[in-house]
Amino acid sequence: MNTVTSKSNLSYNTKFAIPDFKVGTLDSLVGLSDELGKLDTFAESLMRMAQSVVEVMEDSKGKTQEHLLANGVDLTSFVTHFEWDMAKYPAKQPLVSVVDTTAKQLAQIETDLKSRTAAYNTLQTNLEKKSVGNLSTRTLSDIVSKEDFMLDSEYLVTLLVIVPKPNYSQWQKTYESLSDMVVPQSTKLITEDKEGGLFTVTLFGKVIEDFKSKARENKFTVREFYYDEKEIKRERKEMARLLSDKKQQCGPLLRWLKVNLSEAFIAWIHTKALRVSVVSVLRFADYD
């Protein structure tokens, strides 16, 4: 094989040593073949832990490969230098026992993975809703300031309006005429995302509903938000708490992922070795 493939640089070949197992009966091998096929797919699904490592290390993605290891070596090297682990998976035991041990190990890893990532994912989702969501839903506590609003007037109020990017020009031309009693030149772009911008506009309080209605007709969305210093402080405190909780969870979760990604990958490659062995016996052994 090396001679043939090296001529055109088709592949790099290494030996994949598989020990001799206690084969058992033909019927048991047929059953094991089906079970190993399912176990192979199941083990492969656990490799999603690698993506979890990437997500947890969002601020240090350049160092991700340092955590994608099996027995202390990179995953490719583990496969190309594969050696059967007799301590974890005793080859002298019946194949059924070896497969059962591997299946239980992988099932436990999946159970732990679900429980450990659930809390982190919930926390991450809450953070994204508050800080990464669109302008209609995300928190504004880190965006707006007291100076953006008319707070000391008995009659005037400041609204926040979400304007699609293609409609910026239309907004500037028409916002003063969407309703009576809009303060001229009172709009200001506070922030924007890929879809649109958040603008202020100041008007008399008694025309708010009319202004909202006319804004909707022109595809402008008035965000329900009124500046409250206490509420802003509360939201900022909540964001700080969420960020602190995330930081506290990241370390232990990353260590667990590193250890169990290694264990799951090792079990996966051993499952493939078992599968090769069983399928080979079924195809080529003489049972006459």
mmCIF file with all atom_site columns, N, CA, C and O in Angstrom, residues 111-137:
data_model
loop_
_atom_site.group_PDB
_atom_site.id
_atom_site.type_symbol
_atom_site.label_atom_id
_atom_site.label_alt_id
_atom_site.label_comp_id
_atom_site.label_asym_id
_atom_site.label_entity_id
_atom_site.label_seq_id
_atom_site.pdbx_PDB_ins_code
_atom_site.Cartn_x
_atom_site.Cartn_y
_atom_site.Cartn_z
_atom_site.occupancy
_atom_site.B_iso_or_equiv
_atom_site.pdbx_formal_charge
_atom_site.auth_seq_id
_atom_site.auth_comp_id
_atom_site.auth_asym_id
_atom_site.auth_atom_id
_atom_site.pdbx_PDB_model_num
ATOM 1   N N  . THR A 1 111 ? -24.405 11.948 29.718 1.00 0.00 ? 111 THR A N  1
ATOM 2   C CA . THR A 1 111 ? -25.259 12.424 30.805 1.00 0.00 ? 111 THR A CA 1
ATOM 3   C C  . THR A 1 111 ? -24.620 13.611 31.514 1.00 0.00 ? 111 THR A C  1
ATOM 4   O O  . THR A 1 111 ? -25.271 14.632 31.775 1.00 0.00 ? 111 THR A O  1
ATOM 5   N N  . ASP A 1 112 ? -23.330 13.486 31.821 1.00 0.00 ? 112 ASP A N  1
ATOM 6   C CA . ASP A 1 112 ? -22.620 14.570 32.495 1.00 0.00 ? 112 ASP A CA 1
ATOM 7   C C  . ASP A 1 112 ? -22.512 15.800 31.592 1.00 0.00 ? 112 ASP A C  1
ATOM 8   O O  . ASP A 1 112 ? -22.616 16.935 32.065 1.00 0.00 ? 112 ASP A O  1
ATOM 9   N N  . LEU A 1 113 ? -22.303 15.566 30.298 1.00 0.00 ? 113 LEU A N  1
ATOM 10  C CA . LEU A 1 113 ? -22.175 16.678 29.353 1.00 0.00 ? 113 LEU A CA 1
ATOM 11  C C  . LEU A 1 113 ? -23.458 17.505 29.329 1.00 0.00 ? 113 LEU A C  1
ATOM 12  O O  . LEU A 1 113 ? -23.414 18.738 29.360 1.00 0.00 ? 113 LEU A O  1
ATOM 13  N N  . LYS A 1 114 ? -24.595 16.833 29.278 1.00 0.00 ? 114 LYS A N  1
ATOM 14  C CA . LYS A 1 114 ? -25.876 17.547 29.233 1.00 0.00 ? 114 LYS A CA 1
ATOM 15  C C  . LYS A 1 114 ? -26.084 18.394 30.481 1.00 0.00 ? 114 LYS A C  1
ATOM 16  O O  . LYS A 1 114 ? -26.508 19.554 30.401 1.00 0.00 ? 114 LYS A O  1
ATOM 17  N N  . SER A 1 115 ? -25.803 17.821 31.640 1.00 0.00 ? 115 SER A N  1
ATOM 18  C CA . SER A 1 115 ? -26.043 18.551 32.887 1.00 0.00 ? 115 SER A CA 1
ATOM 19  C C  . SER A 1 115 ? -25.069 19.718 33.057 1.00 0.00 ? 115 SER A C  1
ATOM 20  O O  . SER A 1 115 ? -25.449 20.795 33.536 1.00 0.00 ? 115 SER A O  1
ATOM 21  N N  . ARG A 1 116 ? -23.820 19.509 32.659 1.00 0.00 ? 116 ARG A N  1
ATOM 22  C CA . ARG A 1 116 ? -22.809 20.550 32.852 1.00 0.00 ? 116 ARG A CA 1
ATOM 23  C C  . ARG A 1 116 ? -22.971 21.705 31.859 1.00 0.00 ? 116 ARG A C  1
ATOM 24  O O  . ARG A 1 116 ? -22.678 22.862 32.193 1.00 0.00 ? 116 ARG A O  1
ATOM 25  N N  . THR A 1 117 ? -23.382 21.400 30.640 1.00 0.00 ? 117 THR A N  1
ATOM 26  C CA . THR A 1 117 ? -23.512 22.457 29.638 1.00 0.00 ? 117 THR A CA 1
ATOM 27  C C  . THR A 1 117 ? -24.854 23.168 29.710 1.00 0.00 ? 117 THR A C  1
ATOM 28  O O  . THR A 1 117 ? -24.983 24.296 29.214 1.00 0.00 ? 117 THR A O  1
ATOM 29  N N  . ALA A 1 118 ? -25.862 22.535 30.323 1.00 0.00 ? 118 ALA A N  1
ATOM 30  C CA . ALA A 1 118 ? -27.190 23.152 30.384 1.00 0.00 ? 118 ALA A CA 1
ATOM 31  C C  . ALA A 1 118 ? -27.146 24.491 31.115 1.00 0.00 ? 118 ALA A C  1
ATOM 32  O O  . ALA A 1 118 ? -27.672 25.499 30.623 1.00 0.00 ? 118 ALA A O  1
ATOM 33  N N  . ALA A 1 119 ? -26.525 24.501 32.288 1.00 0.00 ? 119 ALA A N  1
ATOM 34  C CA . ALA A 1 119 ? -26.460 25.737 33.076 1.00 0.00 ? 119 ALA A CA 1
ATOM 35  C C  . ALA A 1 119 ? -25.652 26.798 32.335 1.00 0.00 ? 119 ALA A C  1
ATOM 36  O O  . ALA A 1 119 ? -26.040 27.976 32.299 1.00 0.00 ? 119 ALA A O  1
ATOM 37  N N  . TYR A 1 120 ? -24.546 26.381 31.725 1.00 0.00 ? 120 TYR A N  1
ATOM 38  C CA . TYR A 1 120 ? -23.704 27.338 30.999 1.00 0.00 ? 120 TYR A CA 1
ATOM 39  C C  . TYR A 1 120 ? -24.449 27.909 29.800 1.00 0.00 ? 120 TYR A C  1
ATOM 40  O O  . TYR A 1 120 ? -24.398 29.121 29.538 1.00 0.00 ? 120 TYR A O  1
ATOM 41  N N  . ASN A 1 121 ? -25.157 27.053 29.060 1.00 0.00 ? 121 ASN A N  1
ATOM 42  C CA . ASN A 1 121 ? -25.880 27.506 27.874 1.00 0.00 ? 121 ASN A CA 1
ATOM 43  C C  . ASN A 1 121 ? -27.005 28.466 28.236 1.00 0.00 ? 121 ASN A C  1
ATOM 44  O O  . ASN A 1 121 ? -27.264 29.435 27.516 1.00 0.00 ? 121 ASN A O  1
ATOM 45  N N  . THR A 1 122 ? -27.681 28.187 29.359 1.00 0.00 ? 122 THR A N  1
ATOM 46  C CA . THR A 1 122 ? -28.740 29.088 29.823 1.00 0.00 ? 122 THR A CA 1
ATOM 47  C C  . THR A 1 122 ? -28.161 30.457 30.165 1.00 0.00 ? 122 THR A C  1
ATOM 48  O O  . THR A 1 122 ? -28.715 31.500 29.789 1.00 0.00 ? 122 THR A O  1
ATOM 49  N N  . LEU A 1 123 ? -27.026 30.443 30.842 1.00 0.00 ? 123 LEU A N  1
ATOM 50  C CA . LEU A 1 123 ? -26.352 31.684 31.204 1.00 0.00 ? 123 LEU A CA 1
ATOM 51  C C  . LEU A 1 123 ? -25.914 32.448 29.958 1.00 0.00 ? 123 LEU A C  1
ATOM 52  O O  . LEU A 1 123 ? -26.103 33.664 29.845 1.00 0.00 ? 123 LEU A O  1
ATOM 53  N N  . GLN A 1 124 ? -25.350 31.725 28.988 1.00 0.00 ? 124 GLN A N  1
ATOM 54  C CA . GLN A 1 124 ? -24.890 32.339 27.751 1.00 0.00 ? 124 GLN A CA 1
ATOM 55  C C  . GLN A 1 124 ? -26.067 32.934 26.969 1.00 0.00 ? 124 GLN A C  1
ATOM 56  O O  . GLN A 1 124 ? -25.960 34.028 26.397 1.00 0.00 ? 124 GLN A O  1
ATOM 57  N N  . THR A 1 125 ? -27.184 32.214 26.950 1.00 0.00 ? 125 THR A N  1
ATOM 58  C CA . THR A 1 125 ? -28.372 32.707 26.250 1.00 0.00 ? 125 THR A CA 1
ATOM 59  C C  . THR A 1 125 ? -28.880 33.999 26.877 1.00 0.00 ? 125 THR A C  1
ATOM 60  O O  . THR A 1 125 ? -29.230 34.953 26.171 1.00 0.00 ? 125 THR A O  1
ATOM 61  N N  . ASN A 1 126 ? -28.924 34.040 28.214 1.00 0.00 ? 126 ASN A N  1
ATOM 62  C CA . ASN A 1 126 ? -29.372 35.246 28.909 1.00 0.00 ? 126 ASN A CA 1
ATOM 63  C C  . ASN A 1 126 ? -28.452 36.427 28.624 1.00 0.00 ? 126 ASN A C  1
ATOM 64  O O  . ASN A 1 126 ? -28.912 37.563 28.437 1.00 0.00 ? 126 ASN A O  1
ATOM 65  N N  . LEU A 1 127 ? -27.153 36.163 28.571 1.00 0.00 ? 127 LEU A N  1
ATOM 66  C CA . LEU A 1 127 ? -26.195 37.216 28.261 1.00 0.00 ? 127 LEU A CA 1
ATOM 67  C C  . LEU A 1 127 ? -26.376 37.735 26.845 1.00 0.00 ? 127 LEU A C  1
ATOM 68  O O  . LEU A 1 127 ? -26.332 38.943 26.589 1.00 0.00 ? 127 LEU A O  1
ATOM 69  N N  . GLU A 1 128 ? -26.575 36.802 25.906 1.00 0.00 ? 128 GLU A N  1
ATOM 70  C CA . GLU A 1 128 ? -26.730 37.199 24.508 1.00 0.00 ? 128 GLU A CA 1
ATOM 71  C C  . GLU A 1 128 ? -28.005 37.999 24.295 1.00 0.00 ? 128 GLU A C  1
ATOM 72  O O  . GLU A 1 128 ? -28.028 38.954 23.509 1.00 0.00 ? 128 GLU A O  1
ATOM 73  N N  . LYS A 1 129 ? -29.074 37.608 24.983 1.00 0.00 ? 129 LYS A N  1
ATOM 74  C CA . LYS A 1 129 ? -30.328 38.351 24.856 1.00 0.00 ? 129 LYS A CA 1
ATOM 75  C C  . LYS A 1 129 ? -30.153 39.791 25.327 1.00 0.00 ? 129 LYS A C  1
ATOM 76  O O  . LYS A 1 129 ? -30.705 40.729 24.760 1.00 0.00 ? 129 LYS A O  1
ATOM 77  N N  . LYS A 1 130 ? -29.362 39.939 26.390 1.00 0.00 ? 130 LYS A N  1
ATOM 78  C CA . LYS A 1 130 ? -29.197 41.264 26.966 1.00 0.00 ? 130 LYS A CA 1
ATOM 79  C C  . LYS A 1 130 ? -28.169 42.116 26.231 1.00 0.00 ? 130 LYS A C  1
ATOM 80  O O  . LYS A 1 130 ? -28.339 43.326 26.095 1.00 0.00 ? 130 LYS A O  1
ATOM 81  N N  . SER A 1 131 ? -27.090 41.474 25.766 1.00 0.00 ? 131 SER A N  1
ATOM 82  C CA . SER A 1 131 ? -25.987 42.272 25.219 1.00 0.00 ? 131 SER A CA 1
ATOM 83  C C  . SER A 1 131 ? -25.736 42.089 23.729 1.00 0.00 ? 131 SER A C  1
ATOM 84  O O  . SER A 1 131 ? -25.083 42.921 23.104 1.00 0.00 ? 131 SER A O  1
ATOM 85  N N  . VAL A 1 132 ? -26.248 40.992 23.148 1.00 0.00 ? 132 VAL A N  1
ATOM 86  C CA . VAL A 1 132 ? -25.954 40.723 21.742 1.00 0.00 ? 132 VAL A CA 1
ATOM 87  C C  . VAL A 1 132 ? -27.220 40.693 20.900 1.00 0.00 ? 132 VAL A C  1
ATOM 88  O O  . VAL A 1 132 ? -27.169 40.687 19.687 1.00 0.00 ? 132 VAL A O  1
ATOM 89  N N  . GLY A 1 133 ? -28.388 40.699 21.547 1.00 0.00 ? 133 GLY A N  1
ATOM 90  C CA . GLY A 1 133 ? -29.633 40.643 20.795 1.00 0.00 ? 133 GLY A CA 1
ATOM 91  C C  . GLY A 1 133 ? -29.819 41.878 19.919 1.00 0.00 ? 133 GLY A C  1
ATOM 92  O O  . GLY A 1 133 ? -29.022 42.823 19.953 1.00 0.00 ? 133 GLY A O  1
ATOM 93  N N  . ASN A 1 134 ? -30.891 41.880 19.141 1.00 0.00 ? 134 ASN A N  1
ATOM 94  C CA . ASN A 1 134 ? -31.122 43.030 18.271 1.00 0.00 ? 134 ASN A CA 1
ATOM 95  C C  . ASN A 1 134 ? -31.599 44.229 19.086 1.00 0.00 ? 134 ASN A C  1
ATOM 96  O O  . ASN A 1 134 ? -31.861 44.133 20.286 1.00 0.00 ? 134 ASN A O  1
ATOM 97  N N  . LEU A 1 135 ? -31.738 45.360 18.431 1.00 0.00 ? 135 LEU A N  1
ATOM 98  C CA . LEU A 1 135 ? -32.057 46.604 19.128 1.00 0.00 ? 135 LEU A CA 1
ATOM 99  C C  . LEU A 1 135 ? -33.450 46.600 19.754 1.00 0.00 ? 135 LEU A C  1
ATOM 100 O O  . LEU A 1 135 ? -33.742 47.422 20.615 1.00 0.00 ? 135 LEU A O  1
ATOM 101 N N  . SER A 1 136 ? -34.282 45.662 19.344 1.00 0.00 ? 136 SER A N  1
ATOM 102 C CA . SER A 1 136 ? -35.638 45.582 19.902 1.00 0.00 ? 136 SER A CA 1
ATOM 103 C C  . SER A 1 136 ? -35.665 44.899 21.260 1.00 0.00 ? 136 SER A C  1
ATOM 104 O O  . SER A 1 136 ? -36.580 45.120 22.054 1.00 0.00 ? 136 SER A O  1
ATOM 105 N N  . THR A 1 137 ? -34.651 44.052 21.527 1.00 0.00 ? 137 THR A N  1
ATOM 106 C CA . THR A 1 137 ? -34.708 43.229 22.733 1.00 0.00 ? 137 THR A CA 1
ATOM 107 C C  . THR A 1 137 ? -33.534 43.425 23.689 1.00 0.00 ? 137 THR A C  1
ATOM 108 O O  . THR A 1 137 ? -33.689 43.218 24.893 1.00 0.00 ? 137 THR A O  1
#
